[in-house]
Amino acid sequence: MQDVCYVDDLERALALLKPQRLEILKRLDEPRTCPELADFFDESPQKVYYHVKALENAGLVAKVAEKRVRGTVEGYYQARARSYWLAPKLIGQIGGARAAQDQLSLRVLLQLAEEVIEDTGKLGAASAVGQSVPSLSLSAHIHLPDANRRAAFMQELQATFQQLARKYGLPEDDVAITDGQGFRLVLLCYPQPETR
C-alpha cells in the first residue's frame, strides 16, 4: 500500500469524489469483501460491488485475494493508498483575468502553492510508507507595521534568498554534469488573513 495516491486526472477524481465511495475507501484500510462492506453500510452487496469496481477501475482500490464461499468466489479489496490527494489543477481558478497588481501577485502566490502541493503529492506517491524524503519546512509570523519597513524586509529577504541559492547551488551550466539531486526552494510571504 502506498502512503499517498496523487489523483491528477479528472476521470479518477470523479470516481473518487462520491460520498459513499469515500466511506468505502476508509473501510478498505485492510482487505475486505463486498458483503463485509455491505454490512457496514447496511446496503446490498451488489450496490457496494458497483462502487468498489468503479474505484478499482480508477486504480484507487486493488483486489488483493479471492476466496471460494458457498460455491461463489468473493474478492478481497484494499485501498491502494493511505491517503488520496487531489491535484489543485482539477479545481481550477475562479474568476477571469484581473489587472490589479495585487491580484496578479496573489495569483502567482496561489500558483506556487499549487505547485508545492502537486510536487508533494508526487513525492508521496513515489515513496514507500515510512520512507524519508529529504525536505525542510519553515514557517514564521512577523509583524510589519508600515510600508517602509515592509518594503525593506521584502528587499532584504529577496536578496538573502538569492544569495543562498547562488552560494550553495551550482550554475545552470554545471547542473547537467553532476549526479546530485535537484531541490526546489519556494519562499512565500503574504499578509496573514484575519482570523474568523
PDB file of C-alpha atoms in Angstrom:
ATOM      1  CA  MET A   1       0.000   0.000   0.000  1.00  0.00           C
ATOM      2  CA  GLN A   2       1.300   3.443  -0.943  1.00  0.00           C
ATOM      3  CA  ASP A   3       1.322   6.248   1.585  1.00  0.00           C
ATOM      4  CA  VAL A   4      -0.223   8.734  -0.882  1.00  0.00           C
ATOM      5  CA  CYS A   5      -2.164   8.364  -4.118  1.00  0.00           C
ATOM      6  CA  TYR A   6      -1.937  11.610  -6.072  1.00  0.00           C
ATOM      7  CA  VAL A   7      -5.030  12.000  -8.255  1.00  0.00           C
ATOM      8  CA  ASP A   8      -4.310  14.342 -11.140  1.00  0.00           C
ATOM      9  CA  ASP A   9      -6.785  13.339 -13.836  1.00  0.00           C
ATOM     10  CA  LEU A  10     -10.465  14.163 -13.919  1.00  0.00           C
ATOM     11  CA  GLU A  11     -11.816  10.639 -14.509  1.00  0.00           C
ATOM     12  CA  ARG A  12     -10.087   9.257 -11.413  1.00  0.00           C
ATOM     13  CA  ALA A  13     -11.212  12.271  -9.384  1.00  0.00           C
ATOM     14  CA  LEU A  14     -14.825  11.772 -10.473  1.00  0.00           C
ATOM     15  CA  ALA A  15     -14.642   8.106  -9.471  1.00  0.00           C
ATOM     16  CA  LEU A  16     -13.292   9.100  -6.062  1.00  0.00           C
ATOM     17  CA  LEU A  17     -15.442  12.096  -5.188  1.00  0.00           C
ATOM     18  CA  LYS A  18     -18.678  10.403  -4.267  1.00  0.00           C
ATOM     19  CA  PRO A  19     -19.544  10.337  -0.551  1.00  0.00           C
ATOM     20  CA  GLN A  20     -20.256   6.596  -0.414  1.00  0.00           C
ATOM     21  CA  ARG A  21     -17.028   5.769  -2.249  1.00  0.00           C
ATOM     22  CA  LEU A  22     -15.025   7.896   0.154  1.00  0.00           C
ATOM     23  CA  GLU A  23     -16.583   5.975   3.041  1.00  0.00           C
ATOM     24  CA  ILE A  24     -15.814   2.669   1.316  1.00  0.00           C
ATOM     25  CA  LEU A  25     -12.176   3.712   0.888  1.00  0.00           C
ATOM     26  CA  LYS A  26     -11.919   4.450   4.611  1.00  0.00           C
ATOM     27  CA  ARG A  27     -13.095   0.895   5.372  1.00  0.00           C
ATOM     28  CA  LEU A  28     -10.638  -0.600   2.878  1.00  0.00           C
ATOM     29  CA  ASP A  29      -7.621   0.196   5.026  1.00  0.00           C
ATOM     30  CA  GLU A  30      -7.454  -3.587   5.314  1.00  0.00           C
ATOM     31  CA  PRO A  31      -8.706  -6.263   2.878  1.00  0.00           C
ATOM     32  CA  ARG A  32     -12.495  -6.682   2.938  1.00  0.00           C
ATOM     33  CA  THR A  33     -15.162  -8.294   0.770  1.00  0.00           C
ATOM     34  CA  CYS A  34     -18.181  -6.524  -0.682  1.00  0.00           C
ATOM     35  CA  PRO A  35     -20.566  -8.430   1.654  1.00  0.00           C
ATOM     36  CA  GLU A  36     -18.491  -7.253   4.646  1.00  0.00           C
ATOM     37  CA  LEU A  37     -18.666  -3.673   3.398  1.00  0.00           C
ATOM     38  CA  ALA A  38     -22.386  -4.053   2.741  1.00  0.00           C
ATOM     39  CA  ASP A  39     -22.877  -4.969   6.411  1.00  0.00           C
ATOM     40  CA  PHE A  40     -21.008  -1.823   7.495  1.00  0.00           C
ATOM     41  CA  PHE A  41     -23.188   0.418   5.357  1.00  0.00           C
ATOM     42  CA  ASP A  42     -26.461  -1.505   5.564  1.00  0.00           C
ATOM     43  CA  GLU A  43     -26.530  -1.721   1.747  1.00  0.00           C
ATOM     44  CA  SER A  44     -26.861  -4.600  -0.676  1.00  0.00           C
ATOM     45  CA  PRO A  45     -23.589  -6.311  -1.679  1.00  0.00           C
ATOM     46  CA  GLN A  46     -24.450  -5.567  -5.329  1.00  0.00           C
ATOM     47  CA  LYS A  47     -24.600  -1.824  -4.709  1.00  0.00           C
ATOM     48  CA  VAL A  48     -21.308  -1.888  -2.796  1.00  0.00           C
ATOM     49  CA  TYR A  49     -19.743  -4.027  -5.545  1.00  0.00           C
ATOM     50  CA  TYR A  50     -20.714  -1.396  -8.119  1.00  0.00           C
ATOM     51  CA  HIS A  51     -18.831   1.300  -6.160  1.00  0.00           C
ATOM     52  CA  VAL A  52     -15.847  -0.938  -5.410  1.00  0.00           C
ATOM     53  CA  LYS A  53     -15.499  -1.853  -9.107  1.00  0.00           C
ATOM     54  CA  ALA A  54     -15.611   1.835 -10.062  1.00  0.00           C
ATOM     55  CA  LEU A  55     -12.815   2.506  -7.551  1.00  0.00           C
ATOM     56  CA  GLU A  56     -10.862  -0.499  -8.829  1.00  0.00           C
ATOM     57  CA  ASN A  57     -11.227   0.602 -12.469  1.00  0.00           C
ATOM     58  CA  ALA A  58      -9.901   4.028 -11.475  1.00  0.00           C
ATOM     59  CA  GLY A  59      -6.848   2.422  -9.867  1.00  0.00           C
ATOM     60  CA  LEU A  60      -7.820   3.552  -6.365  1.00  0.00           C
ATOM     61  CA  VAL A  61      -8.580   0.068  -4.986  1.00  0.00           C
ATOM     62  CA  ALA A  62      -6.974  -3.305  -5.726  1.00  0.00           C
ATOM     63  CA  LYS A  63      -8.277  -6.864  -5.488  1.00  0.00           C
ATOM     64  CA  VAL A  64      -5.728  -8.495  -3.179  1.00  0.00           C
ATOM     65  CA  ALA A  65      -7.198 -12.000  -2.754  1.00  0.00           C
ATOM     66  CA  GLU A  66     -10.054 -14.307  -3.687  1.00  0.00           C
ATOM     67  CA  LYS A  67     -11.819 -16.888  -1.574  1.00  0.00           C
ATOM     68  CA  ARG A  68     -14.410 -19.508  -2.508  1.00  0.00           C
ATOM     69  CA  VAL A  69     -17.500 -19.202  -0.308  1.00  0.00           C
ATOM     70  CA  ARG A  70     -20.564 -21.446  -0.807  1.00  0.00           C
ATOM     71  CA  GLY A  71     -19.893 -22.003  -4.484  1.00  0.00           C
ATOM     72  CA  THR A  72     -19.045 -18.393  -5.322  1.00  0.00           C
ATOM     73  CA  VAL A  73     -15.761 -16.526  -5.391  1.00  0.00           C
ATOM     74  CA  GLU A  74     -15.516 -13.461  -3.153  1.00  0.00           C
ATOM     75  CA  GLY A  75     -12.895 -10.859  -3.862  1.00  0.00           C
ATOM     76  CA  TYR A  76     -10.984  -9.117  -1.089  1.00  0.00           C
ATOM     77  CA  TYR A  77     -10.323  -5.481  -1.901  1.00  0.00           C
ATOM     78  CA  GLN A  78      -7.969  -2.985  -0.308  1.00  0.00           C
ATOM     79  CA  ALA A  79      -7.274   0.703  -0.824  1.00  0.00           C
ATOM     80  CA  ARG A  80      -4.110   1.366  -2.826  1.00  0.00           C
ATOM     81  CA  ALA A  81      -3.028   4.198  -0.518  1.00  0.00           C
ATOM     82  CA  ARG A  82      -3.475   5.509   2.997  1.00  0.00           C
ATOM     83  CA  SER A  83      -4.487   8.948   1.720  1.00  0.00           C
ATOM     84  CA  TYR A  84      -5.668  10.456  -1.549  1.00  0.00           C
ATOM     85  CA  TRP A  85      -4.652  13.929  -2.690  1.00  0.00           C
ATOM     86  CA  LEU A  86      -6.334  15.867  -5.477  1.00  0.00           C
ATOM     87  CA  ALA A  87      -4.253  17.989  -7.830  1.00  0.00           C
ATOM     88  CA  PRO A  88      -5.151  21.657  -7.419  1.00  0.00           C
ATOM     89  CA  LYS A  89      -5.470  21.993 -11.210  1.00  0.00           C
ATOM     90  CA  LEU A  90      -8.628  19.839 -11.021  1.00  0.00           C
ATOM     91  CA  ILE A  91     -10.411  22.514  -9.053  1.00  0.00           C
ATOM     92  CA  GLY A  92      -9.348  25.352 -11.348  1.00  0.00           C
ATOM     93  CA  GLN A  93      -9.334  29.030 -10.695  1.00  0.00           C
ATOM     94  CA  ILE A  94     -12.483  31.042 -10.277  1.00  0.00           C
ATOM     95  CA  GLY A  95     -12.829  34.389 -11.992  1.00  0.00           C
ATOM     96  CA  GLY A  96     -11.347  35.983 -15.060  1.00  0.00           C
ATOM     97  CA  ALA A  97      -8.123  37.881 -15.597  1.00  0.00           C
ATOM     98  CA  ARG A  98      -7.548  40.714 -13.173  1.00  0.00           C
ATOM     99  CA  ALA A  99      -5.481  43.766 -13.954  1.00  0.00           C
ATOM    100  CA  ALA A 100      -4.629  44.818 -10.411  1.00  0.00           C
ATOM    101  CA  GLN A 101      -1.027  44.121  -9.377  1.00  0.00           C
ATOM    102  CA  ASP A 102      -2.110  42.724  -6.006  1.00  0.00           C
ATOM    103  CA  GLN A 103      -4.390  40.218  -7.717  1.00  0.00           C
ATOM    104  CA  LEU A 104      -1.562  39.206 -10.054  1.00  0.00           C
ATOM    105  CA  SER A 105       0.687  38.709  -7.021  1.00  0.00           C
ATOM    106  CA  LEU A 106      -1.977  36.601  -5.335  1.00  0.00           C
ATOM    107  CA  ARG A 107      -2.352  34.513  -8.482  1.00  0.00           C
ATOM    108  CA  VAL A 108       1.411  33.868  -8.564  1.00  0.00           C
ATOM    109  CA  LEU A 109       1.270  33.001  -4.846  1.00  0.00           C
ATOM    110  CA  LEU A 110      -1.567  30.559  -5.486  1.00  0.00           C
ATOM    111  CA  GLN A 111       0.284  29.054  -8.466  1.00  0.00           C
ATOM    112  CA  LEU A 112       3.375  28.431  -6.325  1.00  0.00           C
ATOM    113  CA  ALA A 113       1.279  26.931  -3.527  1.00  0.00           C
ATOM    114  CA  GLU A 114      -0.420  24.619  -6.058  1.00  0.00           C
ATOM    115  CA  GLU A 115       2.966  23.549  -7.450  1.00  0.00           C
ATOM    116  CA  VAL A 116       4.178  22.718  -3.927  1.00  0.00           C
ATOM    117  CA  ILE A 117       1.043  20.624  -3.305  1.00  0.00           C
ATOM    118  CA  GLU A 118       1.463  18.863  -6.660  1.00  0.00           C
ATOM    119  CA  ASP A 119       5.177  18.160  -6.087  1.00  0.00           C
ATOM    120  CA  THR A 120       4.481  16.937  -2.546  1.00  0.00           C
ATOM    121  CA  GLY A 121       1.754  14.633  -3.846  1.00  0.00           C
ATOM    122  CA  LYS A 122       4.082  13.173  -6.478  1.00  0.00           C
ATOM    123  CA  LEU A 123       6.864  12.663  -3.917  1.00  0.00           C
ATOM    124  CA  GLY A 124       4.405  10.982  -1.544  1.00  0.00           C
ATOM    125  CA  ALA A 125       3.080   8.729  -4.290  1.00  0.00           C
ATOM    126  CA  ALA A 126       6.608   7.721  -5.327  1.00  0.00           C
ATOM    127  CA  SER A 127       7.832   6.947  -1.806  1.00  0.00           C
ATOM    128  CA  ALA A 128       7.119   3.841   0.226  1.00  0.00           C
ATOM    129  CA  VAL A 129       5.350   4.027   3.574  1.00  0.00           C
ATOM    130  CA  GLY A 130       7.787   5.228   6.219  1.00  0.00           C
ATOM    131  CA  GLN A 131      10.437   6.238   3.674  1.00  0.00           C
ATOM    132  CA  SER A 132      12.137   9.523   4.471  1.00  0.00           C
ATOM    133  CA  VAL A 133      12.160  12.246   1.804  1.00  0.00           C
ATOM    134  CA  PRO A 134      14.833  14.927   2.387  1.00  0.00           C
ATOM    135  CA  SER A 135      12.859  18.119   2.859  1.00  0.00           C
ATOM    136  CA  LEU A 136      12.586  21.166   5.082  1.00  0.00           C
ATOM    137  CA  SER A 137       9.568  23.241   6.039  1.00  0.00           C
ATOM    138  CA  LEU A 138       9.807  26.567   7.838  1.00  0.00           C
ATOM    139  CA  SER A 139       7.102  28.957   8.942  1.00  0.00           C
ATOM    140  CA  ALA A 140       7.228  32.300  10.717  1.00  0.00           C
ATOM    141  CA  HIS A 141       4.870  35.128  11.561  1.00  0.00           C
ATOM    142  CA  ILE A 142       6.262  38.644  11.503  1.00  0.00           C
ATOM    143  CA  HIS A 143       4.536  41.944  12.205  1.00  0.00           C
ATOM    144  CA  LEU A 144       5.489  44.710   9.746  1.00  0.00           C
ATOM    145  CA  PRO A 145       3.687  47.849  10.916  1.00  0.00           C
ATOM    146  CA  ASP A 146       4.329  50.210   7.988  1.00  0.00           C
ATOM    147  CA  ALA A 147       5.028  50.250   4.254  1.00  0.00           C
ATOM    148  CA  ASN A 148       8.683  51.352   4.592  1.00  0.00           C
ATOM    149  CA  ARG A 149       9.562  48.563   6.997  1.00  0.00           C
ATOM    150  CA  ARG A 150       7.631  46.061   4.861  1.00  0.00           C
ATOM    151  CA  ALA A 151       9.485  47.120   1.685  1.00  0.00           C
ATOM    152  CA  ALA A 152      12.886  46.943   3.415  1.00  0.00           C
ATOM    153  CA  PHE A 153      12.093  43.493   4.807  1.00  0.00           C
ATOM    154  CA  MET A 154      10.949  42.177   1.414  1.00  0.00           C
ATOM    155  CA  GLN A 155      14.031  43.577  -0.325  1.00  0.00           C
ATOM    156  CA  GLU A 156      16.439  42.060   2.211  1.00  0.00           C
ATOM    157  CA  LEU A 157      14.586  38.747   2.221  1.00  0.00           C
ATOM    158  CA  GLN A 158      14.766  38.541  -1.574  1.00  0.00           C
ATOM    159  CA  ALA A 159      18.487  39.403  -1.579  1.00  0.00           C
ATOM    160  CA  THR A 160      19.247  36.792   1.116  1.00  0.00           C
ATOM    161  CA  PHE A 161      17.214  34.163  -0.728  1.00  0.00           C
ATOM    162  CA  GLN A 162      19.105  34.788  -3.986  1.00  0.00           C
ATOM    163  CA  GLN A 163      22.467  34.919  -2.198  1.00  0.00           C
ATOM    164  CA  LEU A 164      21.919  31.496  -0.576  1.00  0.00           C
ATOM    165  CA  ALA A 165      20.812  29.983  -3.893  1.00  0.00           C
ATOM    166  CA  ARG A 166      23.955  31.315  -5.602  1.00  0.00           C
ATOM    167  CA  LYS A 167      26.237  30.272  -2.729  1.00  0.00           C
ATOM    168  CA  TYR A 168      25.115  26.634  -2.459  1.00  0.00           C
ATOM    169  CA  GLY A 169      23.596  25.858  -5.841  1.00  0.00           C
ATOM    170  CA  LEU A 170      25.514  25.016  -8.979  1.00  0.00           C
ATOM    171  CA  PRO A 171      25.398  27.307 -12.003  1.00  0.00           C
ATOM    172  CA  GLU A 172      22.906  26.111 -14.638  1.00  0.00           C
ATOM    173  CA  ASP A 173      25.759  25.074 -16.967  1.00  0.00           C
ATOM    174  CA  ASP A 174      27.232  22.700 -14.335  1.00  0.00           C
ATOM    175  CA  VAL A 175      23.968  21.011 -13.304  1.00  0.00           C
ATOM    176  CA  ALA A 176      23.937  18.588 -16.257  1.00  0.00           C
ATOM    177  CA  ILE A 177      27.346  17.106 -15.363  1.00  0.00           C
ATOM    178  CA  THR A 178      26.560  16.174 -11.733  1.00  0.00           C
ATOM    179  CA  ASP A 179      24.804  13.204 -10.193  1.00  0.00           C
ATOM    180  CA  GLY A 180      23.325  15.354  -7.411  1.00  0.00           C
ATOM    181  CA  GLN A 181      19.634  15.684  -6.743  1.00  0.00           C
ATOM    182  CA  GLY A 182      17.846  18.894  -7.634  1.00  0.00           C
ATOM    183  CA  PHE A 183      15.835  20.616  -4.920  1.00  0.00           C
ATOM    184  CA  ARG A 184      13.103  23.193  -5.237  1.00  0.00           C
ATOM    185  CA  LEU A 185      13.124  26.120  -2.844  1.00  0.00           C
ATOM    186  CA  VAL A 186       9.938  28.177  -2.646  1.00  0.00           C
ATOM    187  CA  LEU A 187       9.578  31.239  -0.466  1.00  0.00           C
ATOM    188  CA  LEU A 188       6.103  32.665   0.086  1.00  0.00           C
ATOM    189  CA  CYS A 189       5.367  35.840   2.006  1.00  0.00           C
ATOM    190  CA  TYR A 190       1.858  37.273   2.286  1.00  0.00           C
ATOM    191  CA  PRO A 191      -0.330  39.213   4.715  1.00  0.00           C
ATOM    192  CA  GLN A 192      -1.865  36.985   7.343  1.00  0.00           C
ATOM    193  CA  PRO A 193      -5.651  36.834   6.835  1.00  0.00           C
ATOM    194  CA  GLU A 194      -7.815  37.923   9.730  1.00  0.00           C
ATOM    195  CA  THR A 195      -8.949  35.044  11.895  1.00  0.00           C
ATOM    196  CA  ARG A 196     -12.685  34.435  11.924  1.00  0.00           C
TER     197      ARG A 196
END
